[in-house]
Coordinates of C-alpha atoms in Angstrom, one line a residue:
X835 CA 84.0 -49.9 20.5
X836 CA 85.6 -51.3 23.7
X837 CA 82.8 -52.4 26.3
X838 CA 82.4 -49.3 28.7
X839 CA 83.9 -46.9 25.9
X840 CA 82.1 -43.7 25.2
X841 CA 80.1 -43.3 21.8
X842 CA 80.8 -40.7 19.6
X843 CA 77.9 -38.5 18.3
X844 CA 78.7 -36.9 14.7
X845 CA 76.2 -35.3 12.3
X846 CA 74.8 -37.7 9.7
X847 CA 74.5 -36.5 5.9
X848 CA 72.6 -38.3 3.2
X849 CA 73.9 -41.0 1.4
X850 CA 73.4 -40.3 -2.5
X851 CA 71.0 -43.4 -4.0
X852 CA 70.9 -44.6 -7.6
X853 CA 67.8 -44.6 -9.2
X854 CA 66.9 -46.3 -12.2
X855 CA 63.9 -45.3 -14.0
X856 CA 61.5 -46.6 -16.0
X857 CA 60.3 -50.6 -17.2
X858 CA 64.3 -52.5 -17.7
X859 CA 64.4 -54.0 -21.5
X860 CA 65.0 -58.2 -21.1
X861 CA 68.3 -57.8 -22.2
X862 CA 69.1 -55.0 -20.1
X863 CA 67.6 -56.8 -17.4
X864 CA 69.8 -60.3 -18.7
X865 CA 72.7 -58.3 -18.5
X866 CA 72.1 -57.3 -15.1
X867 CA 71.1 -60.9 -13.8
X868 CA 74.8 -61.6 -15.2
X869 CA 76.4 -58.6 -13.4
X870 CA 74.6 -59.3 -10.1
X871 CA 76.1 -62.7 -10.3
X872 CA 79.5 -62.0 -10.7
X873 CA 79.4 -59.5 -7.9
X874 CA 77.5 -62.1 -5.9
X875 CA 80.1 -64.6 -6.8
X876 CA 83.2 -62.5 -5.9
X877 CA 81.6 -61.1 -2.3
X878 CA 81.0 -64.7 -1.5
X879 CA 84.9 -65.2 -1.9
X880 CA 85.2 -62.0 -0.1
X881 CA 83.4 -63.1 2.7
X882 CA 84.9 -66.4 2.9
X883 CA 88.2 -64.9 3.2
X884 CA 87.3 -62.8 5.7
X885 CA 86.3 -65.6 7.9
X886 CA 89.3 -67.8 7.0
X887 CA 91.3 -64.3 8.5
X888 CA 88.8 -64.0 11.6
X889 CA 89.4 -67.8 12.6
X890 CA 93.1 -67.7 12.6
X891 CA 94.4 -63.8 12.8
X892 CA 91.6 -62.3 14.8
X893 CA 91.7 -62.3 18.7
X894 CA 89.6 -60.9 21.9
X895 CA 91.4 -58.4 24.6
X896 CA 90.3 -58.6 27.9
X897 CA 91.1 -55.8 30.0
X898 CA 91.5 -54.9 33.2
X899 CA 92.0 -50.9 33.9
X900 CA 91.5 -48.6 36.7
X901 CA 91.4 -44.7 35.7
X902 CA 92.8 -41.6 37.8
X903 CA 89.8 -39.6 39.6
X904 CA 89.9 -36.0 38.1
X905 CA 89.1 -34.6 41.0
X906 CA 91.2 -36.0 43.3
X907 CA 94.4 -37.1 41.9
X908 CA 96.1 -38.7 44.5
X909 CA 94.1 -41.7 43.9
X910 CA 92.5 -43.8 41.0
X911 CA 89.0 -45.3 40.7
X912 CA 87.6 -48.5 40.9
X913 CA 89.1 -51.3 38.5
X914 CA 87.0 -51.9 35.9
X915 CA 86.4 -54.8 33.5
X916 CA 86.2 -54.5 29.3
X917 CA 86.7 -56.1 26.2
X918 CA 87.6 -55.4 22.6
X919 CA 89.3 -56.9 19.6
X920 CA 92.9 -57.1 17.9
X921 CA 94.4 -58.8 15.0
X922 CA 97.9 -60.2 14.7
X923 CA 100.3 -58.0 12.4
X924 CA 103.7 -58.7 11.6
X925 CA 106.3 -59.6 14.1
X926 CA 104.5 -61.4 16.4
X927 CA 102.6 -58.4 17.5
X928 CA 99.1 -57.6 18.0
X929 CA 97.1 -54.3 16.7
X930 CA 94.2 -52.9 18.7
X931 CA 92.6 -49.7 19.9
X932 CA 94.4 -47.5 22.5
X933 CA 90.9 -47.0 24.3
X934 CA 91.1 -50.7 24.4
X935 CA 93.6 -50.7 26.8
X936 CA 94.0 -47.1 28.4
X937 CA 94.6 -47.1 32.1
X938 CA 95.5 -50.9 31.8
X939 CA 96.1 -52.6 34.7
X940 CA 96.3 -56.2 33.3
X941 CA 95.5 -57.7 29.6
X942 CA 95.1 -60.8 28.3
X943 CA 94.0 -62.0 25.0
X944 CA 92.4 -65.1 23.7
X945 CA 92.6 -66.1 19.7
X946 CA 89.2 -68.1 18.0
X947 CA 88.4 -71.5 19.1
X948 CA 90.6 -71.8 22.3
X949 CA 89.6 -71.4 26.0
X950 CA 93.1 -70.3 27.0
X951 CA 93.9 -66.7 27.8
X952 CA 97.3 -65.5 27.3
X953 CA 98.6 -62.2 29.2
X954 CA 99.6 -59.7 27.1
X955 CA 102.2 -56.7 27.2
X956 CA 101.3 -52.9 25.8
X957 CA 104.3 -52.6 23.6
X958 CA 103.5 -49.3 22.3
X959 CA 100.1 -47.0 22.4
X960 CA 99.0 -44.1 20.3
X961 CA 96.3 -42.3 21.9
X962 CA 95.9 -39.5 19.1
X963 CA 95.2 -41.7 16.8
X964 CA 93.6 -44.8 18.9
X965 CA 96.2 -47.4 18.2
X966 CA 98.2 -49.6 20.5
X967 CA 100.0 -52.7 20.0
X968 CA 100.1 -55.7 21.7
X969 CA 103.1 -58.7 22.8
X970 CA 102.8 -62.2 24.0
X971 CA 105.3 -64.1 25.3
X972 CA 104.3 -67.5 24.3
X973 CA 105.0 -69.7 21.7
X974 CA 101.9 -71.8 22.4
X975 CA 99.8 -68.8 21.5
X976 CA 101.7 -68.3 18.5
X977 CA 101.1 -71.5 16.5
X978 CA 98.7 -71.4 13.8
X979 CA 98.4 -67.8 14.0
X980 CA 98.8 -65.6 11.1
X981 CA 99.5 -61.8 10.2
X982 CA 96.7 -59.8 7.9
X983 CA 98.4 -57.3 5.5
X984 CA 97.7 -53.7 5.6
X985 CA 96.0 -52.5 1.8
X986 CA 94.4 -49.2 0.4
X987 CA 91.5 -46.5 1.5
X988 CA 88.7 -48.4 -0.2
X989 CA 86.9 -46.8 -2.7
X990 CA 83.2 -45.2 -2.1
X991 CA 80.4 -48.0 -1.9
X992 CA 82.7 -50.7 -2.2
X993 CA 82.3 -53.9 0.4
X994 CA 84.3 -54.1 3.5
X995 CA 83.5 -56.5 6.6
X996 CA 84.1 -55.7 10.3
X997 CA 85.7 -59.1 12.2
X998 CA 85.5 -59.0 15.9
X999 CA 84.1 -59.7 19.1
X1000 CA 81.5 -57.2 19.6
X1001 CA 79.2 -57.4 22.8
X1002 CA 75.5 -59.7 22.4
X1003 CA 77.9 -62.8 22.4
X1004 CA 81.4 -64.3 23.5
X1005 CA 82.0 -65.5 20.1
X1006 CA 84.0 -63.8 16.7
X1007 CA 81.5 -61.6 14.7
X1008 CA 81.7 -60.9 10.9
X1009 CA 79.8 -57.9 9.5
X1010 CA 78.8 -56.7 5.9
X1011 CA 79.1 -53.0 5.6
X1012 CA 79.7 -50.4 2.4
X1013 CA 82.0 -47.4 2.4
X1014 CA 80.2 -44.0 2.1
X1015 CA 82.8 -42.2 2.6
X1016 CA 86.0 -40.9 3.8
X1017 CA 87.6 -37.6 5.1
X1018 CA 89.0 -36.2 8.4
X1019 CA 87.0 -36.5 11.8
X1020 CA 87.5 -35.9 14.9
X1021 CA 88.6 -39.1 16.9
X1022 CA 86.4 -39.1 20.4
X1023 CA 88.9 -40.7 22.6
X1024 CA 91.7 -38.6 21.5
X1025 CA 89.5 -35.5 20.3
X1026 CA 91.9 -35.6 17.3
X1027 CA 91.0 -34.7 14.1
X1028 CA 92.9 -37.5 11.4
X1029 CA 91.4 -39.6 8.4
X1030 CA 88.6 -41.6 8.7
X1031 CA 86.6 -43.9 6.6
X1032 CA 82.9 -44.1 7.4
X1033 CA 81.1 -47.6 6.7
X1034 CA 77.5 -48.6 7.3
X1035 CA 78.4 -51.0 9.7
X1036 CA 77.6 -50.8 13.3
X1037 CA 81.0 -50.5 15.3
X1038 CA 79.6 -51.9 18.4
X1039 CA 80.9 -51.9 22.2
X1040 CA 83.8 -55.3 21.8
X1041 CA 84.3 -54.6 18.1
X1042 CA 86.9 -51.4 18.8
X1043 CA 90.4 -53.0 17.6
X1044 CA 88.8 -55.7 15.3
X1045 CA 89.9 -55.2 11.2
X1046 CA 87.8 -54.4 8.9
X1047 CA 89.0 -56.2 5.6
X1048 CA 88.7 -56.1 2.0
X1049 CA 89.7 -59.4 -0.4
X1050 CA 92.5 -60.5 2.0
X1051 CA 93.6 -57.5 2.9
X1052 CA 93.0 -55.4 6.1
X1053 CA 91.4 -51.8 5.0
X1054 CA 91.2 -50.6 8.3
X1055 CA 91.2 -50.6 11.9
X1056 CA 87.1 -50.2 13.9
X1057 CA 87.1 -48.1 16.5
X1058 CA 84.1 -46.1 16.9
X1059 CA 80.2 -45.9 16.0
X1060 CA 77.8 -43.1 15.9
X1061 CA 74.8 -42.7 18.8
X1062 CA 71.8 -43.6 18.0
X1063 CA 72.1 -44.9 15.0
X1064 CA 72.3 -49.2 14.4
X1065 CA 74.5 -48.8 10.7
X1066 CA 77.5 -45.8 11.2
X1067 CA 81.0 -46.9 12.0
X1068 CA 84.0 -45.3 11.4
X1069 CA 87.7 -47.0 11.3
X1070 CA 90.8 -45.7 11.0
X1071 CA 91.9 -46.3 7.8
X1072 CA 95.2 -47.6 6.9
X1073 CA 97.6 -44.3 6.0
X1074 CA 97.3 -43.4 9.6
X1075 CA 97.8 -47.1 10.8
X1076 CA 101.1 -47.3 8.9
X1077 CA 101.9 -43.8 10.1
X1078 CA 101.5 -45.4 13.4
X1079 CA 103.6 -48.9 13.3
X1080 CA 106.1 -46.5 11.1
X1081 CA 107.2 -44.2 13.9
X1082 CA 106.8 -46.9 16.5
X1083 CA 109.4 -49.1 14.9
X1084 CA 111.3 -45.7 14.2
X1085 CA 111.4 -44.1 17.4
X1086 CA 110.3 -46.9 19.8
X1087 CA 107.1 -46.2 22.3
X1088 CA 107.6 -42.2 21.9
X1089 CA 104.6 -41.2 19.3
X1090 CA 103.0 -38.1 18.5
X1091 CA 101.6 -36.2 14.9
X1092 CA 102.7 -33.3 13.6
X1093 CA 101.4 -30.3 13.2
X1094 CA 101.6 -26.4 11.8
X1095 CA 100.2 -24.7 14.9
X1096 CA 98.2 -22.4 13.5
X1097 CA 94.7 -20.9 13.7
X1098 CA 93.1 -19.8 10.4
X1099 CA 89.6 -19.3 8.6
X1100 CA 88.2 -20.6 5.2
X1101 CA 88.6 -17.6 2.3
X1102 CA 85.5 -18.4 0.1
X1103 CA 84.2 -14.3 0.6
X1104 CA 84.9 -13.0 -2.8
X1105 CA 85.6 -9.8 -0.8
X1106 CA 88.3 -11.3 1.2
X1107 CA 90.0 -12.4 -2.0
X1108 CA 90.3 -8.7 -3.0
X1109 CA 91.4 -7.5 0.6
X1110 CA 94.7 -9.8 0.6
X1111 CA 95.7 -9.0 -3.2
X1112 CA 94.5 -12.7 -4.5
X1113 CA 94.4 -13.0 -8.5
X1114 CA 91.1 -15.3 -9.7
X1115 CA 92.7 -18.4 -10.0
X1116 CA 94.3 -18.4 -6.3
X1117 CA 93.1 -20.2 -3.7
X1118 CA 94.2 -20.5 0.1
X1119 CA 93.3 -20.0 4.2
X1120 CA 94.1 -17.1 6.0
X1121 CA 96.4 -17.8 9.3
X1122 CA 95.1 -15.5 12.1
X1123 CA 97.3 -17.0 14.8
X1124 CA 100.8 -19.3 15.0
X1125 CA 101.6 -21.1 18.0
X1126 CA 104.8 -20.2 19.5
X1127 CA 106.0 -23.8 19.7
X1128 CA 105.1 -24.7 16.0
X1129 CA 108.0 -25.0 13.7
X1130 CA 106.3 -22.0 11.6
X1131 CA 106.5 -20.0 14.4
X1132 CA 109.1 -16.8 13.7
X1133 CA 108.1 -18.0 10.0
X1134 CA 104.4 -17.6 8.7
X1135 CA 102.7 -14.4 9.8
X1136 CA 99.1 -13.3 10.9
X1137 CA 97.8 -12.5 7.4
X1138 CA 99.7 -14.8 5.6
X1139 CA 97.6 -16.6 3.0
X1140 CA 98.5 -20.4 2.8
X1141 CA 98.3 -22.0 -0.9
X1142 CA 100.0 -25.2 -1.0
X1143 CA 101.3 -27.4 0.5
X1144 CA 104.2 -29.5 -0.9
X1145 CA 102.9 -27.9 -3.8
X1146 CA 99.5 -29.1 -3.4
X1147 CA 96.9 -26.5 -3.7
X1148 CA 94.6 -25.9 -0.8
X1149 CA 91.2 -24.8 -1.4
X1150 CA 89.2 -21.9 0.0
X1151 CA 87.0 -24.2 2.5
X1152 CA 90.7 -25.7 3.5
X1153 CA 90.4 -28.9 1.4
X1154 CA 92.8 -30.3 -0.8
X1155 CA 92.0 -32.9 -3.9
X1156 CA 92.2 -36.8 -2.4
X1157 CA 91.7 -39.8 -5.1
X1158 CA 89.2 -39.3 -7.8
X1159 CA 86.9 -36.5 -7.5
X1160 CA 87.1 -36.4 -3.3
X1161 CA 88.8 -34.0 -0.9
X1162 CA 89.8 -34.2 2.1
X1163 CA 90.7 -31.5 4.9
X1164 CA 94.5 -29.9 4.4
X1165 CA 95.4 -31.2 7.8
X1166 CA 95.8 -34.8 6.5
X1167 CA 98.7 -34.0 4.5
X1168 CA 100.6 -32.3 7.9
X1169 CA 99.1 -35.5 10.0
X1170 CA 101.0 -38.2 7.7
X1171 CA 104.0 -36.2 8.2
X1172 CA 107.3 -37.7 10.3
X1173 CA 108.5 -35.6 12.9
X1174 CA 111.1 -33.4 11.5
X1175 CA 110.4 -33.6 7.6
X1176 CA 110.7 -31.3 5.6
X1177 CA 107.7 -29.5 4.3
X1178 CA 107.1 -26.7 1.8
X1179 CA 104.7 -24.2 2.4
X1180 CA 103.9 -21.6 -0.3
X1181 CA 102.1 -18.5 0.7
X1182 CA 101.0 -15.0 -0.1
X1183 CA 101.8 -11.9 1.6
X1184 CA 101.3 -8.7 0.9
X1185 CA 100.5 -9.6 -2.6
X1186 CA 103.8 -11.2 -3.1
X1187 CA 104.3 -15.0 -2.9
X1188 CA 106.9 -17.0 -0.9
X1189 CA 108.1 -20.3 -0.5
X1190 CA 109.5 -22.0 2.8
X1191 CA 110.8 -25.0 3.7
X1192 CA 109.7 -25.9 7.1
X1193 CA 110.8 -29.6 9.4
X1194 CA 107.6 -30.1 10.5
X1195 CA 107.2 -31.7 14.4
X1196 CA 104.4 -32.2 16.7
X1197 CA 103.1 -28.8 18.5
X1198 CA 102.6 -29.5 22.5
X1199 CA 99.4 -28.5 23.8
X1200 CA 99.2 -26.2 26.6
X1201 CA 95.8 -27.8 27.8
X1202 CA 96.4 -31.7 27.4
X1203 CA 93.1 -33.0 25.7
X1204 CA 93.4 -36.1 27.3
X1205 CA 95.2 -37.9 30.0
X1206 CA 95.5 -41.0 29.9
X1207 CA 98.1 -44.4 31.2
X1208 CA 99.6 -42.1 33.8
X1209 CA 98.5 -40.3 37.4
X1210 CA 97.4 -36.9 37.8
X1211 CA 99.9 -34.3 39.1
X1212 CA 99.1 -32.2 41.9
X1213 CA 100.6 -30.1 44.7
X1214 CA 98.7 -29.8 48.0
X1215 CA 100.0 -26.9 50.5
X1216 CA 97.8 -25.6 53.6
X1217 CA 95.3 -27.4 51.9
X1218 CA 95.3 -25.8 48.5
X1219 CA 95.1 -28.5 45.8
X1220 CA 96.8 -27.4 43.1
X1221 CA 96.7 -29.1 39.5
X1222 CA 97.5 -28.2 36.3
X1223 CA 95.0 -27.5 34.1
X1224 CA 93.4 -30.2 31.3
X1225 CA 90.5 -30.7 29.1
X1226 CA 88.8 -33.5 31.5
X1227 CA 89.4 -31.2 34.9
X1228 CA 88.0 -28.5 32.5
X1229 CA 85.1 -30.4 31.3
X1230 CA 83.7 -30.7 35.5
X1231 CA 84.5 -27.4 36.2
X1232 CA 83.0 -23.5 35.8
X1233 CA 85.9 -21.7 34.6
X1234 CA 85.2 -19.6 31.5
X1235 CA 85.7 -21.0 27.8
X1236 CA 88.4 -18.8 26.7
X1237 CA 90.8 -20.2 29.1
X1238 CA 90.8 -22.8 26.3
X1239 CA 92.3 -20.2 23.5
X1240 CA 95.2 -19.5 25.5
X1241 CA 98.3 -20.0 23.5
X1242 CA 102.2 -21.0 25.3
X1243 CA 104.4 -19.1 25.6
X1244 CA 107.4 -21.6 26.0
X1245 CA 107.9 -25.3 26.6
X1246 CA 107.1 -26.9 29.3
X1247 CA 104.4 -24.2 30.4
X1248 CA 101.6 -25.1 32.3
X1249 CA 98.1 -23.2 33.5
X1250 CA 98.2 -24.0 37.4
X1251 CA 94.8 -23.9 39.0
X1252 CA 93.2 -24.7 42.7
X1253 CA 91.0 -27.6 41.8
X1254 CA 89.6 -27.7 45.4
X1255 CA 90.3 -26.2 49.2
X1256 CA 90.6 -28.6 51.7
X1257 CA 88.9 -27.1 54.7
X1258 CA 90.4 -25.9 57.9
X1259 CA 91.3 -22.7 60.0
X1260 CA 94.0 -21.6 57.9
X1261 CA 92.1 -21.2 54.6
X1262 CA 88.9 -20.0 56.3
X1263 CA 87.3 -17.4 53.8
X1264 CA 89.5 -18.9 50.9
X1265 CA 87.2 -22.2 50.1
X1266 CA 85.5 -20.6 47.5
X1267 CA 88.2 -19.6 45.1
X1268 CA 88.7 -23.1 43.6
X1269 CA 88.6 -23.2 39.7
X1270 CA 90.8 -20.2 39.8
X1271 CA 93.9 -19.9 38.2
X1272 CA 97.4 -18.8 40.2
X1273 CA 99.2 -16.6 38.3
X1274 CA 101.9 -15.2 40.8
X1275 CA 103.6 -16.6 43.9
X1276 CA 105.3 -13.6 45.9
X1277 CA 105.1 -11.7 42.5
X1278 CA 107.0 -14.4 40.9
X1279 CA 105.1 -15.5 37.4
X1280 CA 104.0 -19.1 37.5
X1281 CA 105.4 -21.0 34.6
X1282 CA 104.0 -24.9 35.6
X1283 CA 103.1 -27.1 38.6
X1284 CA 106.7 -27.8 39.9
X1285 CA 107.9 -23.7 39.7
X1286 CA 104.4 -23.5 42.0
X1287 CA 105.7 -25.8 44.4
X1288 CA 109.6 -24.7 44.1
X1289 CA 108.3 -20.7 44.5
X1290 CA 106.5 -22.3 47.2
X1291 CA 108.8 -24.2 49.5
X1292 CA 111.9 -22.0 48.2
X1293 CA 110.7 -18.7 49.8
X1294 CA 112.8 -17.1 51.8
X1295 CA 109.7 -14.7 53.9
X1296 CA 107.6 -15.6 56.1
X1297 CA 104.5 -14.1 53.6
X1298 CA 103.5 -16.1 50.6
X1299 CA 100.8 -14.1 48.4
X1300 CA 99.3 -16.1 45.8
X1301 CA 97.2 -13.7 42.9
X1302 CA 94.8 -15.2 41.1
X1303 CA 93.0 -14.4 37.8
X1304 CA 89.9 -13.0 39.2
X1305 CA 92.1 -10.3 40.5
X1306 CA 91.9 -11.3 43.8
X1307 CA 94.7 -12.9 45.8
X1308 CA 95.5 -15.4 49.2
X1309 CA 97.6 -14.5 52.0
X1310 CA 99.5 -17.2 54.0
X1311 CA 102.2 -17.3 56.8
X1312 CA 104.6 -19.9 55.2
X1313 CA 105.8 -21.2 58.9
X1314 CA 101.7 -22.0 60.0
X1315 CA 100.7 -23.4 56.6
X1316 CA 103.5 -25.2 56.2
X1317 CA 103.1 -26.9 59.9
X1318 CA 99.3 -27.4 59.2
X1319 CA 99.5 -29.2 56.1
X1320 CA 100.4 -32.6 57.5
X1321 CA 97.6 -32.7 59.4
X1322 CA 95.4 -31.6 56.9
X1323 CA 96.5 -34.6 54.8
X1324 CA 95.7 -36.8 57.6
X1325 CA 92.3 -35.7 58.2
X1326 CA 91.5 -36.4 54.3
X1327 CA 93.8 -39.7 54.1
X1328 CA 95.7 -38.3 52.0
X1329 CA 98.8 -40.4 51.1
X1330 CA 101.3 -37.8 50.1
X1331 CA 101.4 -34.0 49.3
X1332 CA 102.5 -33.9 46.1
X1333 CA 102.1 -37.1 42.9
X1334 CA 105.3 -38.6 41.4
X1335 CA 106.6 -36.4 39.2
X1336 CA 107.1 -33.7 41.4
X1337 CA 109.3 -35.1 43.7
X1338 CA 112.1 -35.3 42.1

């Protein structure tokens, strides 16, 4: 990971071990001699290629970012100071991690063996899946250097080895790791759940953006390690990296995966089976809830029974068959999906099957999970800060879980709440209802941040009435709060009332 990045705690299962027993026969033992030296022989040349890739296609990112306060939007912390790794793809570009550079205030890079630091541009940035790419404009950085080539999802237990410039040192780092195994996990700086492939390899702080490479071919992409614990890392492997550089040459910096939108639970109760008209050799997940905004919306139904998918067969625990023996969860297959394909869901319903064709998109989230390479929005009237709500403003305050299950209704919708009262006279008795959410202005429902503001300063009475959902409610006289609330921004040096976005 990126120096200052947060580490990522998952649960850690047994690796399987091979056992031999008993005394080995000389020529058993012969042959073995022979067999460890050909595998010697040919990680040797694996190893020496990844070096000859580290010393001419592996670079160090030095980053300079400074991150919006949470809790008071109008104004970002202090700059901060990190570094991480990167690797030089085709088209003069540079791959690394988007935690590598979120919040970016100024990058530079510098490749093996040269002092010089070269400032680099954030072409393009994937935060879902932790990818961003990099461009220099210098031909002096250029020279000598050479692009690595994307190959497959290595196989269980075979080699891999992690280049990059991981923290203990200034200088490039080459680690020996095995695969153990691969399957969808949830990405910590994105809280995304997308392939992985899980090494045992320490992915230290500096090694985030570094490839992890096979023969002379890059496997995959480190970006994060597991907490206590010296020999987990996990990289993104390279069907969601060339998702990634896919849609970015497609569609430019604009990036996002798709997905169904739907809520659903695993169907391995026999009784279950027998309650939704299932013959013995089906299999499938039960939807219990479709987002609005999903393409299936108006489409699937509550108590549909998903089968397939582009006539792949999706088991009861939700997994589908991936490579020889393996599976992997369902999702995968809607994850490596471009916006707007067409996919083909097959389901049950009622005891009768169906078959639709859906074009797949991305699904916006009502609560962002992340916020990242942009300010805050907020409104601030008689001293009311009002934000719309996200999973980091979520994560600091007390409001109750199931705020989280909360569906849209529409695009564009927002959950508006007081993050904080600013005190004075006018909102005496009021300073306690932060965390709360506004549902109404003036019995108006609130739809996002800038209907808030336009319900706001677009009244046409002198009462504004604000009800919460806590069932209780704030009464203002819009000529006195509206008077007051320059001066209340002065008090709190407070640069403006409202962020960016909002004032237009």
């Amino acid at each position: 990971m990126s120096s200052g990045s947060v580490r990522f705690l998952i649960l850690r299962s047994s690796r399987s071990l091979s056992y031999f027993p008993g005394a080995v026969t000389p020529g058993i033992a012969g042959s073995f001699r022979g067999y460890s030296s050909v595998c010697a022989t040919e990680e040797k040349s694996t190893k020496d290629s990844a070096i000859d890739m580290a010393l001419n296609s592996v670079v160090k990112v030095f980053c300079r970012s400074s991150k919006p306060s949470i809790l008071q939007p109008w104004q970002k912390k202090f700059p901060q100071s990190s570094t991480g790794s990167g690797f030089v793809i085709s088209g003069n570009k540079i791959l690394t991690n988007a935690h590598v550079v979120a919040d970016h205030t100024f990058v530079q890079v510098r490749k093996h063996g040269s002092p010089a630091k070269y400032t680099a541009k954030v072409q393009a940035v994937g935060h879902e899946c932790d990818l961003a790419i990099l461009e220099i404009d210098s031909k002096k950085f250029w020279e000598d250097m050479k692009p690595l080539d994307l190959g497959d999802v290595p196989a269980l237990n075979e080699t891999v080895f992690v280049v990059g410039y991981p923290r203990g040192g200034d200088n490039i780092s080459i680690t020996k790791g095995v695969v153990n195994r691969v399957e969808v996990t949830k990405y910590s700086h994105s809280k995304t759940k997308l392939m992985t492939t899980q090494i045992d390899a320490a992915i230290n702080n500096g090694n985030s953006g570094g490839p992890v490479v096979m023969g002379n071919k890059v496997v995959g992409v480190a970006f994060q390690g597991l907490s206590n614990s010296e020999s987990i890392g996990y990289i993104i492997p390279t069907p969601v990296v060339n998702h990634f550089i896919t849609n970015v040459e497609e569609n430019g910096q604009s990036f996002a995966f798709s997905s169904l939108g739907i809520s659903f639970q695993n169907m391995e109760n026999a009784e279950i089976h027998k309650r939704f008209k299932m013959s013995p050799q089906m299999t499938g997940i039960l939807i219990t809830k479709i987002n609005r905004l999903s393409s299936a919306y108006g489409i699937l139904k509550k108590d549909d029974v998903l089968l397939s998918i582009d006539d792949v067969s999706i088991d009861n625990d939700s997994t589908v068959s991936f490579r020889n023996k393996e599976r992997i969860n369902f999702s995968h297959l809607i994850s490596m999906k471009k916006p707007s394909e067409t996919t083909s869901l097959k389901v049950l319903r009622e005891g009768k099957e169906h078959k639709f064709d859906i074009n797949i998109k991305p699904v916006e989230s009502l609560i962002p999970v992340y916020q990242y390479d942009k300010l805050p929005s907020y409104y601030i009237f008689a001293g009311f800060v009002f934000i719309p709500l996200t999973k980091p403003y979520f994560d600091l305050c007390n409001m109750s879980d199931s705020v989280l299950e909360t569906m849209p209704k529409k695009s564009g919708e927002q959950i508006v709440v007081i993050s904080q009262v600013l005190e004075d006279d006018i909102n005496v008795g009021y300073t306690s209802f932060d965390d709360s959410q506004v549902k109404k202005v003036n019995g108006v429902q609130v739809e996002n941040l800038k209907h808030l503001r336009q319900l706001i300063e677009e009244c046409s009475t002198e009462d504004l009435r604000f009800e919460l959902d806590t069932d209780k409610a704030i009464f203002l006289n819009k000529k006195s709060a509206k008077k007051v609330s320059s001066k209340i921004l002065k008090r709190y040096a407070i640069p403006s009332a409202m962020s960016k976005d909002l004032r237009s």
